[in-house]
Tab-separated table of N, CA and C in Angstrom:
chain	number	residue	atom	x	y	z
K	1	UNK	N	165.040	128.120	91.974
K	1	UNK	CA	165.709	128.767	93.096
K	1	UNK	C	165.457	130.274	93.026
K	2	UNK	N	164.922	130.838	94.087
K	2	UNK	CA	164.628	132.272	94.127
K	2	UNK	C	165.913	133.066	94.335
K	3	UNK	N	165.990	134.175	93.662
K	3	UNK	CA	167.156	135.046	93.778
K	3	UNK	C	166.709	136.388	94.326
K	4	UNK	N	167.551	136.962	95.143
K	4	UNK	CA	167.276	138.265	95.733
K	4	UNK	C	167.872	139.337	94.828
K	5	UNK	N	167.072	140.326	94.394
K	5	UNK	CA	167.620	141.401	93.560
K	5	UNK	C	168.787	142.126	94.230
K	6	UNK	N	168.832	142.088	95.549
K	6	UNK	CA	169.934	142.725	96.272
K	6	UNK	C	171.266	142.031	95.975
K	7	UNK	N	171.221	140.768	95.536
K	7	UNK	CA	172.452	140.046	95.182
K	7	UNK	C	173.175	140.769	94.044
K	8	UNK	N	172.412	141.223	93.061
K	8	UNK	CA	173.012	141.925	91.924
K	8	UNK	C	173.617	143.249	92.381
K	9	UNK	N	172.893	143.979	93.211
K	9	UNK	CA	173.387	145.262	93.724
K	9	UNK	C	174.675	145.074	94.503
K	10	UNK	N	174.686	144.079	95.380
K	10	UNK	CA	175.875	143.811	96.192
K	10	UNK	C	177.056	143.418	95.301
K	11	UNK	N	176.795	142.563	94.324
K	11	UNK	CA	177.857	142.137	93.416
K	11	UNK	C	178.450	143.338	92.690
K	12	UNK	N	177.606	144.223	92.198
K	12	UNK	CA	178.084	145.414	91.473
K	12	UNK	C	178.926	146.309	92.379
K	13	UNK	N	178.445	146.517	93.602
K	13	UNK	CA	179.194	147.356	94.538
K	13	UNK	C	180.538	146.738	94.879
K	14	UNK	N	180.552	145.426	95.050
K	14	UNK	CA	181.784	144.727	95.421
K	14	UNK	C	182.762	144.595	94.263
K	15	UNK	N	182.259	144.610	93.026
K	15	UNK	CA	183.107	144.335	91.865
K	15	UNK	C	183.620	145.578	91.156
K	16	UNK	N	183.004	146.729	91.417
K	16	UNK	CA	183.450	147.957	90.755
K	16	UNK	C	183.334	147.842	89.248
K	17	UNK	N	184.370	148.256	88.553
K	17	UNK	CA	184.362	148.282	87.086
K	17	UNK	C	184.278	146.882	86.470
K	18	UNK	N	184.649	145.872	87.231
K	18	UNK	CA	184.610	144.506	86.720
K	18	UNK	C	183.223	143.872	86.806
K	19	UNK	N	182.231	144.651	87.246
K	19	UNK	CA	180.888	144.101	87.431
K	19	UNK	C	180.323	143.491	86.151
K	20	UNK	N	180.676	144.038	85.006
K	20	UNK	CA	180.154	143.524	83.734
K	20	UNK	C	180.518	142.056	83.567
K	21	UNK	N	181.706	141.695	83.988
K	21	UNK	CA	182.180	140.323	83.854
K	21	UNK	C	181.806	139.483	85.070
K	22	UNK	N	181.962	140.044	86.251
K	22	UNK	CA	181.802	139.274	87.481
K	22	UNK	C	180.351	139.026	87.883
K	23	UNK	N	179.426	139.844	87.442
K	23	UNK	CA	178.040	139.756	87.941
K	23	UNK	C	177.061	139.204	86.910
K	24	UNK	N	177.537	138.462	85.964
K	24	UNK	CA	176.647	137.930	84.924
K	24	UNK	C	175.568	137.024	85.501
K	25	UNK	N	175.954	136.151	86.430
K	25	UNK	CA	174.993	135.222	87.028
K	25	UNK	C	173.901	135.997	87.772
K	26	UNK	N	174.297	136.981	88.574
K	26	UNK	CA	173.325	137.782	89.321
K	26	UNK	C	172.445	138.615	88.395
K	27	UNK	N	173.046	139.144	87.324
K	27	UNK	CA	172.284	139.931	86.360
K	27	UNK	C	171.250	139.055	85.653
K	28	UNK	N	171.657	137.849	85.297
K	28	UNK	CA	170.742	136.925	84.641
K	28	UNK	C	169.576	136.563	85.557
K	29	UNK	N	169.872	136.331	86.834
K	29	UNK	CA	168.818	136.006	87.800
K	29	UNK	C	167.858	137.184	87.967
K	30	UNK	N	168.397	138.395	88.005
K	30	UNK	CA	167.564	139.591	88.125
K	30	UNK	C	166.655	139.732	86.905
K	31	UNK	N	167.205	139.533	85.721
K	31	UNK	CA	166.394	139.623	84.495
K	31	UNK	C	165.289	138.574	84.492
K	32	UNK	N	165.604	137.349	84.929
K	32	UNK	CA	164.593	136.292	84.993
K	32	UNK	C	163.457	136.680	85.935
K	33	UNK	N	163.826	137.257	87.075
K	33	UNK	CA	162.831	137.686	88.062
K	33	UNK	C	161.933	138.778	87.483
K	34	UNK	N	162.549	139.789	86.873
K	34	UNK	CA	161.777	140.897	86.296
K	34	UNK	C	160.885	140.416	85.156
K	35	UNK	N	161.394	139.497	84.350
K	35	UNK	CA	160.616	138.962	83.235
K	35	UNK	C	159.395	138.202	83.744
K	36	UNK	N	159.564	137.476	84.846
K	36	UNK	CA	158.432	136.744	85.425
K	36	UNK	C	157.324	137.718	85.832
K	37	UNK	N	157.699	138.824	86.463
K	37	UNK	CA	156.696	139.832	86.828
K	37	UNK	C	156.078	140.468	85.584
K	38	UNK	N	156.910	140.763	84.599
K	38	UNK	CA	156.445	141.408	83.376
K	38	UNK	C	155.403	140.541	82.664
K	39	UNK	N	155.566	139.232	82.739
K	39	UNK	CA	154.665	138.312	82.040
K	39	UNK	C	153.512	137.816	82.909
K	40	UNK	N	153.391	138.302	84.136
K	40	UNK	CA	152.346	137.869	85.055
K	40	UNK	C	151.099	138.744	84.869
K	41	UNK	N	150.012	138.166	84.344
K	41	UNK	CA	148.798	138.963	84.092
K	41	UNK	C	148.212	139.593	85.361
K	42	UNK	N	148.288	138.913	86.486
K	42	UNK	CA	147.745	139.458	87.735
K	42	UNK	C	148.549	140.683	88.171
K	43	UNK	N	149.860	140.616	88.035
K	43	UNK	CA	150.707	141.754	88.399
K	43	UNK	C	150.438	142.928	87.457
K	44	UNK	N	150.265	142.638	86.177
K	44	UNK	CA	149.935	143.673	85.198
K	44	UNK	C	148.644	144.390	85.589
K	45	UNK	N	147.620	143.620	85.941
K	45	UNK	CA	146.334	144.210	86.326
K	45	UNK	C	146.475	145.053	87.589
K	46	UNK	N	147.252	144.564	88.549
K	46	UNK	CA	147.469	145.311	89.790
K	46	UNK	C	148.129	146.658	89.494
K	47	UNK	N	149.147	146.646	88.650
K	47	UNK	CA	149.843	147.887	88.289
K	47	UNK	C	148.922	148.828	87.521
K	48	UNK	N	148.128	148.259	86.611
K	48	UNK	CA	147.207	149.068	85.811
K	48	UNK	C	146.184	149.750	86.705
K	49	UNK	N	145.630	149.009	87.661
K	49	UNK	CA	144.627	149.585	88.546
K	49	UNK	C	145.240	150.676	89.428
K	50	UNK	N	146.451	150.456	89.904
K	50	UNK	CA	147.128	151.477	90.710
K	50	UNK	C	147.377	152.738	89.888
K	51	UNK	N	147.815	152.551	88.644
K	51	UNK	CA	148.045	153.693	87.758
K	51	UNK	C	146.750	154.462	87.503
K	52	UNK	N	145.684	153.741	87.180
K	52	UNK	CA	144.410	154.407	86.883
K	52	UNK	C	143.879	155.166	88.096
K	53	UNK	N	144.057	154.598	89.289
K	53	UNK	CA	143.637	155.271	90.518
K	53	UNK	C	144.433	156.568	90.719
K	54	UNK	N	145.750	156.490	90.525
K	54	UNK	CA	146.594	157.679	90.681
K	54	UNK	C	146.254	158.732	89.626
K	55	UNK	N	146.004	158.287	88.400
K	55	UNK	CA	145.659	159.227	87.339
K	55	UNK	C	144.340	159.932	87.635
K	56	UNK	N	143.370	159.157	88.123
K	56	UNK	CA	142.076	159.748	88.473
K	56	UNK	C	142.239	160.797	89.578
K	57	UNK	N	143.037	160.477	90.587
K	57	UNK	CA	143.274	161.407	91.689
K	57	UNK	C	143.987	162.662	91.185
K	58	UNK	N	144.942	162.501	90.279
K	58	UNK	CA	145.648	163.647	89.706
K	58	UNK	C	144.685	164.534	88.923
K	59	UNK	N	143.795	163.907	88.168
K	59	UNK	CA	142.838	164.693	87.382
K	59	UNK	C	141.892	165.480	88.288
K	60	UNK	N	141.582	164.929	89.455
K	60	UNK	CA	140.713	165.631	90.408
K	60	UNK	C	141.450	166.783	91.091
K	61	UNK	N	142.681	166.522	91.515
K	61	UNK	CA	143.396	167.477	92.359
K	61	UNK	C	144.445	168.309	91.629
K	62	UNK	N	144.983	167.773	90.536
K	62	UNK	CA	146.077	168.447	89.843
K	62	UNK	C	147.416	168.276	90.559
K	63	UNK	N	147.424	167.464	91.606
K	63	UNK	CA	148.647	167.252	92.380
K	63	UNK	C	149.143	165.831	92.143
K	64	UNK	N	150.401	165.686	91.711
K	64	UNK	CA	150.947	164.337	91.512
K	64	UNK	C	151.008	163.558	92.828
K	65	UNK	N	150.895	162.250	92.753
K	65	UNK	CA	150.906	161.392	93.935
K	65	UNK	C	152.103	161.671	94.823
K	66	UNK	N	153.258	161.814	94.219
K	66	UNK	CA	154.484	162.042	94.980
K	66	UNK	C	154.350	163.281	95.871
K	67	UNK	N	153.810	164.349	95.318
K	67	UNK	CA	153.634	165.595	96.081
K	67	UNK	C	152.541	165.442	97.134
K	68	UNK	N	151.476	164.705	96.800
K	68	UNK	CA	150.363	164.527	97.713
K	68	UNK	C	150.779	163.736	98.946
K	69	UNK	N	151.718	162.804	98.777
K	69	UNK	CA	152.126	161.947	99.876
K	69	UNK	C	153.160	162.594	100.792
K	70	UNK	N	153.746	163.711	100.368
K	70	UNK	CA	154.695	164.411	101.217
K	70	UNK	C	153.946	165.037	102.387
K	71	UNK	N	154.563	164.998	103.549
K	71	UNK	CA	153.917	165.551	104.729
K	71	UNK	C	153.932	167.076	104.666
K	72	UNK	N	152.858	167.661	105.135
K	72	UNK	CA	152.789	169.124	105.213
K	72	UNK	C	153.561	169.573	106.446
K	73	UNK	N	154.184	170.736	106.370
K	73	UNK	CA	154.881	171.252	107.556
K	73	UNK	C	153.887	171.449	108.698
K	74	UNK	N	154.299	171.095	109.911
K	74	UNK	CA	153.406	171.203	111.055
K	74	UNK	C	153.380	172.594	111.652
K	75	UNK	N	154.296	173.468	111.221
K	75	UNK	CA	154.373	174.809	111.812
K	75	UNK	C	153.549	175.843	111.045
K	76	UNK	N	152.563	175.412	110.289
K	76	UNK	CA	151.755	176.342	109.505
K	76	UNK	C	150.732	177.024	110.353
């Protein structure tokens, strides 16, 4: 059964300080989901290639991806 990571977020918001006790099921489902991605070789390769591409671009430009993707002001 697939679980939505938003279930854990909603449970935490709804439960307040009691989230540690009340959201165990949602937390467990979230961990299972993350572990599946962590152990997926195809996902690992995809992340590695994205990282290497960003690193190469940074080495060329000296500008981090986050800064490069920000829009330039149009009033220049």
